[in-house]
Each structure stands twice: as C-alpha cells, then as structure tokens.
C-alpha cells in the first residue's frame, strides 16, 4: 500500500512539473557554415532581351479579399529608410511573419509563418534535406541574434513538398514544414496573411509588392547571404503572358512574376520567402513564394518568378488546419 501511495505521488509530481519547451534561444552558431540554397534558375528565351514592361492596369487594393486573422501580416515598426538584391535593411522584426529556415548543417532558405504550427517555403528548400530543419522566428540579425529569436528543430519527416513539384520545370515549387511545438505569437512574431480569393489569373497585375529575406545582395560568387533581413518594395506584378514572353510555356497559372528591369529583386538565400502586397488596411498579404530568377543572374533585369499562393490555397489550408 505504501508503494502505491509513493507511486501515485510521483505520478502527480510528474504531471505538475512544467513541460520543457522544444524552443530554444537562437545563437549565431545556428547560421555558421551554411551555404545559401541556390535560387532556381529559368533560362530566358535566347531572342529575348530585358525590357521595361508596358504600362499595367492596377487592381484596386480594396478589391482584394480580407484576411482571416485580424493580427496577421502587420508590420512591427515603421519602414526602414534606405538588401535583398538592390533593397534596404529592414528594421528589427519589421516583418514578423518572415522566418529563417536551415537545413541542418547544409543550406539556408527564407520562409514565412502560416500559423502557430506551420511554415511555408519553396519546395526546392525542402527537397533533398535529410537532416531536418532548424526554424527560427523573431530574428533580424543572423550574426547576432536578438533576445527575441527562438529556434526549434523539425525532423525531415515534417517537411512536405507539393505532390506535383517538378524541379526540372520549376513548377509547383511550394512546401510546408510542420513545427513540433506551437509558436507563441507576440509583437515580433506573427503569422502571414494569405489572399483568400481564387485568384490564379492576372487580377493582381500592376500591384506593387515587397520581397523579404536574407539572400545575397548581388550576383557575386564571392558574396554569401546577408546577415540582416532586407527588403525591396515597389516590385510590380506583371502579366503571366509577359512573363511567358521571357521564359516560354514553362510559365503556368501557378506562377506570378514581378518586374525587376531595374535589377532589384530576390537572389539565393531569399528562396522560399514571401512576396507580399500591402492592402489599404496596412496588412501585408502573401501572394507568392520566392522560386526562380533568370539564368543570366539575379540583377539581369529579367522578371523574377514566384509560386502563386492563391493557386495552392486549398492545398495549404487542407494541410495546415
């Protein structure tokens, strides 16, 4: 009887003890000795030269459907004055839905927070990663992570590429990573907003978008990823027809492209990061996932390509509920 009493007391004590969190403070060692994941490259048609797109009609921001979460996609601070390629450094935690994604001891990508349990990124950032991922939220400077930065390890089995992902054609370049423990949201860590309409056409043509990430700041082979998060604003969405005029029939309804004729856009290390547009309410919505640039280079002036999230919204929602 005495043994049963002791056993019961031990069980009660174990239940009362606080569960140790799987999240841990981030250190700079988490980002050392990692290569940037090379962004996918699509070859421009040989007869096509970079050019300034023709004037584009603009869909009123008010016509874009409202977000599902009131606090999603909200900037933490005012915009920095001022790099992903040709961009500016963000203020710390300015875009709190952007997260860092490390294939452990292998390569680095950017990602974004879907909800407290899931991260959205590119399939080419998940494909081939057998070591699992370290996901970091609340971080700005990877060389000196802030006290807000927290990291969690997700095993390789938690990664999910789209079932029709094709690396050769660069189509369906989208993936999800499930976190083993929920994110605790705050002012510096928030979910992204998804455009929740069925827009897979050109309804967003002419809208100005913002790219974010820790990617390379130039095409130089001697330059690695940026230590601090950078962004570039004012990237206008072009028609898929115009994008196909550069890259051919590989462009599908699952792509969305932006004008980078001034050489400003994304590069290696930005892969998997969000392409956002800001609505009249001030919220940013994710309309794309960074996928590819021209084989001529990030700053070549050819359009940059993203996976159009609205074309995969059902897949995202079905797997992240």
Short mmCIF file of C-alpha atoms in Angstrom, two decimals:
data_model
loop_
_atom_site.label_atom_id
_atom_site.label_comp_id
_atom_site.label_asym_id
_atom_site.label_seq_id
_atom_site.Cartn_x
_atom_site.Cartn_y
_atom_site.Cartn_z
CA UNK A 1 0.00 0.00 0.00
CA UNK A 2 2.84 2.36 0.89
CA UNK A 3 4.41 1.66 -2.52
CA UNK A 4 1.17 2.60 -4.31
CA UNK A 5 0.95 5.85 -2.38
CA UNK A 6 4.55 6.74 -3.30
CA UNK A 7 3.93 5.82 -6.94
CA UNK A 8 0.80 7.97 -7.08
CA UNK A 9 2.68 10.90 -5.55
CA UNK A 10 5.44 10.56 -8.14
CA UNK A 11 2.94 10.48 -10.99
CA UNK A 12 1.19 13.59 -9.68
CA UNK A 13 4.51 15.40 -9.35
CA UNK A 14 5.46 14.46 -12.90
CA UNK A 15 2.17 15.82 -14.23
CA UNK A 16 2.57 19.04 -12.25
CA UNK A 17 6.12 19.68 -13.49
CA UNK A 18 6.20 22.20 -16.36
CA UNK A 19 6.89 20.65 -19.75
CA UNK A 20 10.23 21.71 -21.17
CA UNK A 21 9.77 23.71 -24.35
CA UNK A 22 11.34 22.50 -27.58
CA UNK A 23 12.02 26.12 -28.50
CA UNK A 24 15.45 27.43 -27.51
CA UNK A 25 17.27 30.76 -27.71
CA UNK A 26 18.92 31.24 -31.08
CA UNK A 27 22.71 31.62 -31.30
CA UNK A 28 24.94 32.79 -34.14
CA UNK A 29 26.29 29.24 -34.35
CA UNK A 30 22.92 28.24 -35.81
CA UNK A 31 23.80 30.11 -39.00
CA UNK A 32 27.51 29.44 -39.34
CA UNK A 33 28.94 27.27 -42.11
CA UNK A 34 25.66 27.21 -44.03
CA UNK A 35 25.53 27.73 -47.77
CA UNK A 36 22.66 29.68 -49.24
CA UNK A 37 20.29 27.45 -51.13
CA UNK A 38 20.79 28.41 -54.77
CA UNK A 39 17.65 30.00 -56.10
CA UNK A 40 16.15 28.15 -59.06
CA UNK A 41 17.16 29.49 -62.46
CA UNK A 42 14.93 29.59 -65.53
CA UNK A 43 16.54 30.26 -68.87
CA UNK A 44 15.18 33.21 -70.80
CA UNK A 45 14.39 32.57 -74.45
CA UNK A 46 17.51 33.28 -76.47
CA UNK A 47 15.94 36.06 -78.53
CA UNK A 48 14.50 37.92 -75.53
CA UNK A 49 16.32 40.90 -74.03
CA UNK A 50 15.43 42.55 -70.70
CA UNK A 51 12.99 45.40 -71.17
CA UNK A 52 10.74 47.71 -69.24
CA UNK A 53 7.23 46.23 -69.12
CA UNK A 54 4.41 48.08 -70.80
CA UNK A 55 2.16 50.21 -68.54
CA UNK A 56 0.00 47.97 -66.38
CA UNK A 57 -3.56 48.34 -65.17
CA UNK A 58 -3.85 48.24 -61.39
CA UNK A 59 -6.46 46.30 -59.44
CA UNK A 60 -7.80 48.47 -56.59
CA UNK A 61 -6.43 47.19 -53.29
CA UNK A 62 -9.94 47.30 -51.86
CA UNK A 63 -10.95 44.56 -54.32
CA UNK A 64 -8.58 42.08 -52.68
CA UNK A 65 -10.43 39.94 -50.16
CA UNK A 66 -9.90 40.41 -46.44
CA UNK A 67 -7.57 38.30 -44.26
CA UNK A 68 -8.87 35.61 -41.94
CA UNK A 69 -6.78 36.69 -38.92
CA UNK A 70 -7.02 40.23 -37.59
CA UNK A 71 -3.37 40.35 -36.46
CA UNK A 72 -1.75 38.67 -39.45
CA UNK A 73 0.58 40.48 -41.81
CA UNK A 74 1.07 43.56 -39.63
CA UNK A 75 4.40 45.38 -39.64
CA UNK A 76 6.02 45.68 -36.23
CA UNK A 77 7.64 49.07 -36.91
CA UNK A 78 7.71 51.85 -39.48
CA UNK A 79 9.56 51.11 -42.68
CA UNK A 80 13.34 51.45 -42.65
CA UNK A 81 14.80 54.20 -44.81
CA UNK A 82 17.14 53.09 -47.10
CA UNK A 83 19.29 44.31 -49.03
CA UNK A 84 18.00 41.60 -50.88
CA UNK A 85 19.27 42.47 -54.36
CA UNK A 86 19.04 46.25 -54.59
CA UNK A 87 16.91 46.60 -51.46
CA UNK A 88 17.25 48.05 -47.96
CA UNK A 89 17.78 46.65 -44.48
CA UNK A 90 14.57 46.22 -42.52
CA UNK A 91 14.10 47.47 -39.00
CA UNK A 92 14.44 44.63 -36.47
CA UNK A 93 11.37 42.37 -36.66
CA UNK A 94 9.67 44.76 -39.07
CA UNK A 95 8.09 41.84 -40.95
CA UNK A 96 7.35 39.43 -38.07
CA UNK A 97 5.94 36.64 -40.24
CA UNK A 98 9.27 36.07 -42.01
CA UNK A 99 11.30 33.16 -40.60
CA UNK A 100 14.71 31.63 -41.24
CA UNK A 101 14.89 28.01 -42.41
CA UNK A 102 18.10 25.99 -42.10
CA UNK A 103 18.52 22.52 -43.48
CA UNK A 104 20.77 21.45 -40.60
CA UNK A 105 24.49 21.72 -41.44
CA UNK A 106 23.64 22.11 -45.13
CA UNK A 107 21.90 25.15 -46.58
CA UNK A 108 19.85 28.22 -45.75
CA UNK A 109 16.48 29.49 -47.03
CA UNK A 110 13.82 32.02 -46.05
CA UNK A 111 10.27 31.06 -45.09
CA UNK A 112 7.10 32.54 -43.60
CA UNK A 113 4.72 31.66 -40.78
CA UNK A 114 1.34 30.27 -41.87
CA UNK A 115 0.03 29.71 -38.35
CA UNK A 116 1.37 28.61 -34.97
CA UNK A 117 2.19 25.12 -36.28
CA UNK A 118 3.26 25.53 -39.91
CA UNK A 119 5.90 27.27 -42.03
CA UNK A 120 5.55 27.98 -45.76
CA UNK A 121 8.54 27.86 -48.10
CA UNK A 122 9.67 26.68 -51.53
CA UNK A 123 9.83 23.00 -52.50
CA UNK A 124 13.46 23.43 -53.57
CA UNK A 125 14.21 24.40 -49.93
CA UNK A 126 12.68 21.18 -48.61
CA UNK A 127 13.56 18.70 -51.35
CA UNK A 128 16.78 16.87 -50.58
CA UNK A 129 17.05 17.94 -46.94
CA UNK A 130 17.57 14.74 -44.95
CA UNK A 131 18.83 16.34 -41.74
CA UNK A 132 15.66 18.16 -40.80
CA UNK A 133 15.30 21.90 -40.31
CA UNK A 134 16.06 24.48 -37.69
CA UNK A 135 13.29 27.06 -37.93
CA UNK A 136 13.98 30.47 -36.37
CA UNK A 137 11.35 33.12 -35.66
CA UNK A 138 11.69 36.62 -34.18
CA UNK A 139 15.15 37.15 -35.69
CA UNK A 140 16.66 40.03 -37.68
CA UNK A 141 20.45 39.76 -37.45
CA UNK A 142 21.67 36.21 -38.05
CA UNK A 143 25.22 37.11 -36.97
CA UNK A 144 23.99 38.46 -33.60
CA UNK A 145 20.53 37.01 -32.94
CA UNK A 146 18.32 39.18 -30.77
CA UNK A 147 16.82 38.02 -27.47
CA UNK A 148 13.51 37.67 -29.32
CA UNK A 149 14.93 34.98 -31.61
CA UNK A 150 13.80 31.42 -30.91
CA UNK A 151 14.73 28.24 -32.79
CA UNK A 152 13.12 24.82 -32.98
CA UNK A 153 14.19 21.64 -34.76
CA UNK A 154 11.73 19.96 -37.11
CA UNK A 155 12.66 16.45 -38.30
CA UNK A 156 12.87 15.69 -42.01
CA UNK A 157 9.60 13.77 -41.80
CA UNK A 158 7.83 17.07 -41.00
CA UNK A 159 8.58 18.50 -44.44
CA UNK A 160 6.01 18.31 -47.22
CA UNK A 161 6.62 19.33 -50.83
CA UNK A 162 3.71 19.72 -53.20
CA UNK A 163 2.96 16.29 -54.73
CA UNK A 164 3.42 17.67 -58.26
CA UNK A 165 6.68 19.53 -57.58
CA UNK A 166 8.96 19.31 -60.62
CA UNK A 167 12.47 20.71 -60.26
CA UNK A 168 13.24 20.44 -63.97
CA UNK A 169 10.26 22.55 -64.99
CA UNK A 170 10.24 24.67 -61.79
CA UNK A 171 6.53 24.17 -61.28
CA UNK A 172 4.60 23.61 -58.02
CA UNK A 173 7.63 24.96 -56.14
CA UNK A 174 5.92 25.16 -52.77
CA UNK A 175 6.30 23.28 -49.49
CA UNK A 176 5.26 23.21 -45.84
CA UNK A 177 7.16 22.34 -42.67
CA UNK A 178 5.23 21.30 -39.56
CA UNK A 179 6.63 22.50 -36.26
CA UNK A 180 6.80 20.01 -33.37
CA UNK A 181 5.61 22.69 -30.93
CA UNK A 182 3.41 25.72 -31.50
CA UNK A 183 4.80 29.23 -31.94
CA UNK A 184 3.90 31.73 -29.24
CA UNK A 185 2.86 34.89 -31.08
CA UNK A 186 3.87 38.37 -29.95
CA UNK A 187 4.56 41.81 -31.42
CA UNK A 188 7.70 40.43 -33.08
CA UNK A 189 6.34 37.06 -34.19
CA UNK A 190 3.07 37.00 -36.14
CA UNK A 191 1.51 34.88 -38.89
CA UNK A 192 1.35 35.94 -42.51
CA UNK A 193 -1.91 36.75 -44.29
CA UNK A 194 -2.99 34.77 -47.32
CA UNK A 195 -5.01 36.22 -50.16
CA UNK A 196 -8.10 34.09 -49.78
CA UNK A 197 -9.72 34.57 -53.17
CA UNK A 198 -9.37 32.10 -56.04
CA UNK A 199 -7.11 34.46 -57.94
CA UNK A 200 -4.95 32.43 -60.32
CA UNK A 201 -5.19 34.84 -63.24
CA UNK A 202 -3.95 38.39 -63.67
CA UNK A 203 -6.19 40.13 -61.13
CA UNK A 204 -3.16 41.42 -59.24
CA UNK A 205 -1.36 42.83 -62.28
CA UNK A 206 0.16 46.23 -61.56
CA UNK A 207 0.11 45.82 -57.79
CA UNK A 208 3.32 46.84 -56.03
CA UNK A 209 4.79 44.10 -53.89
CA UNK A 210 7.50 43.70 -51.26
CA UNK A 211 10.11 40.91 -51.14
CA UNK A 212 11.89 39.99 -47.90
CA UNK A 213 14.69 37.64 -46.91
CA UNK A 214 18.35 37.14 -46.02
CA UNK A 215 19.50 36.41 -49.55
CA UNK A 216 22.61 37.55 -51.38
CA UNK A 217 22.87 41.25 -52.11
CA UNK A 218 24.44 40.78 -55.54
CA UNK A 219 25.33 38.14 -58.14
CA UNK A 220 28.95 37.99 -56.97
CA UNK A 221 30.10 34.38 -56.45
CA UNK A 222 32.18 35.61 -53.51
CA UNK A 223 29.23 37.00 -51.59
CA UNK A 224 27.17 34.96 -49.16
CA UNK A 225 23.76 35.63 -47.69
CA UNK A 226 23.00 38.81 -45.80
CA UNK A 227 23.32 38.74 -42.00
CA UNK A 228 20.40 41.16 -41.55
CA UNK A 229 16.96 40.85 -43.07
CA UNK A 230 16.50 43.02 -46.14
CA UNK A 231 13.55 44.01 -48.27
CA UNK A 232 12.76 45.67 -51.57
CA UNK A 233 9.49 47.48 -52.20
CA UNK A 234 7.68 48.58 -55.33
CA UNK A 235 8.06 45.40 -57.37
CA UNK A 236 5.11 45.46 -59.78
CA UNK A 237 3.35 42.25 -60.73
CA UNK A 238 3.37 41.68 -64.49
CA UNK A 239 1.04 39.51 -66.55
CA UNK A 240 1.84 35.83 -66.87
CA UNK A 241 1.69 36.37 -70.62
CA UNK A 242 4.51 38.89 -70.40
CA UNK A 243 6.49 36.57 -68.12
CA UNK A 244 5.98 33.73 -70.60
CA UNK A 245 7.29 36.06 -73.27
CA UNK A 246 10.63 35.80 -71.46
CA UNK A 247 10.60 32.20 -70.26
CA UNK A 248 8.24 30.42 -72.64
CA UNK A 249 5.48 27.91 -71.97
CA UNK A 250 7.01 26.84 -68.63
CA UNK A 251 5.09 29.73 -67.03
CA UNK A 252 1.75 28.46 -65.72
CA UNK A 253 -1.22 29.74 -63.72
CA UNK A 254 0.76 28.58 -60.67
CA UNK A 255 3.37 31.31 -61.20
CA UNK A 256 3.37 35.03 -60.52
CA UNK A 257 6.17 37.25 -61.84
CA UNK A 258 7.46 40.71 -60.97
CA UNK A 259 9.24 43.39 -62.96
CA UNK A 260 12.92 43.65 -62.00
CA UNK A 261 14.09 45.62 -65.03
CA UNK A 262 15.97 47.94 -62.66
CA UNK A 263 17.97 44.97 -61.34
CA UNK A 264 16.27 44.91 -57.93
CA UNK A 265 14.66 41.73 -56.65
CA UNK A 266 15.46 38.42 -54.98
CA UNK A 267 18.50 36.14 -55.04
CA UNK A 268 19.94 32.96 -53.49
CA UNK A 269 19.06 32.75 -49.80
CA UNK A 270 15.72 34.50 -50.40
CA UNK A 271 14.32 31.21 -51.73
CA UNK A 272 11.08 30.27 -50.02
CA UNK A 273 10.47 33.77 -48.67
CA UNK A 274 7.19 35.62 -49.16
CA UNK A 275 6.14 38.03 -51.88
CA UNK A 276 3.72 40.39 -50.14
CA UNK A 277 1.40 43.18 -51.17
CA UNK A 278 0.07 45.72 -48.70
CA UNK A 279 -3.66 46.38 -48.56
CA UNK A 280 -5.43 49.63 -47.72
CA UNK A 281 -5.78 48.41 -44.12
CA UNK A 282 -1.98 48.24 -43.81
CA UNK A 283 -1.81 44.46 -43.71
CA UNK A 284 0.54 42.57 -45.98
CA UNK A 285 -0.74 39.53 -47.84
CA UNK A 286 1.37 36.72 -49.22
CA UNK A 287 0.77 36.34 -52.95
CA UNK A 288 3.93 34.40 -53.81
CA UNK A 289 6.79 32.22 -52.59
CA UNK A 290 10.26 33.05 -53.95
CA UNK A 291 11.11 30.48 -56.61
CA UNK A 292 13.37 31.50 -59.52
CA UNK A 293 15.38 34.14 -61.34
CA UNK A 294 16.87 34.18 -64.81
CA UNK A 295 19.91 32.05 -65.54
CA UNK A 296 21.55 35.35 -66.53
CA UNK A 297 21.60 36.37 -62.86
CA UNK A 298 19.53 37.99 -60.14
CA UNK A 299 20.27 41.54 -61.32
CA UNK A 300 19.99 40.83 -65.05
CA UNK A 301 16.72 42.70 -65.46
CA UNK A 302 14.66 39.68 -66.45
CA UNK A 303 11.48 39.02 -64.41
CA UNK A 304 11.71 37.12 -61.12
CA UNK A 305 9.31 34.25 -60.56
CA UNK A 306 7.30 33.12 -57.54
CA UNK A 307 4.88 30.34 -56.79
CA UNK A 308 1.42 31.94 -56.77
CA UNK A 309 -0.03 31.08 -53.35
CA UNK A 310 -3.64 31.51 -54.37
CA UNK A 311 -3.26 28.69 -56.88
CA UNK A 312 -2.34 26.41 -53.96
CA UNK A 313 -4.57 27.84 -51.26
CA UNK A 314 -6.70 24.69 -50.94
CA UNK A 315 -3.56 22.56 -50.58
CA UNK A 316 -2.13 24.92 -47.96
CA UNK A 317 -5.34 25.09 -45.94
CA UNK A 318 -6.08 21.36 -46.18
CA UNK A 319 -2.66 20.54 -44.73
CA UNK A 320 -2.36 23.26 -42.09
CA UNK A 321 -5.77 23.15 -40.40
#
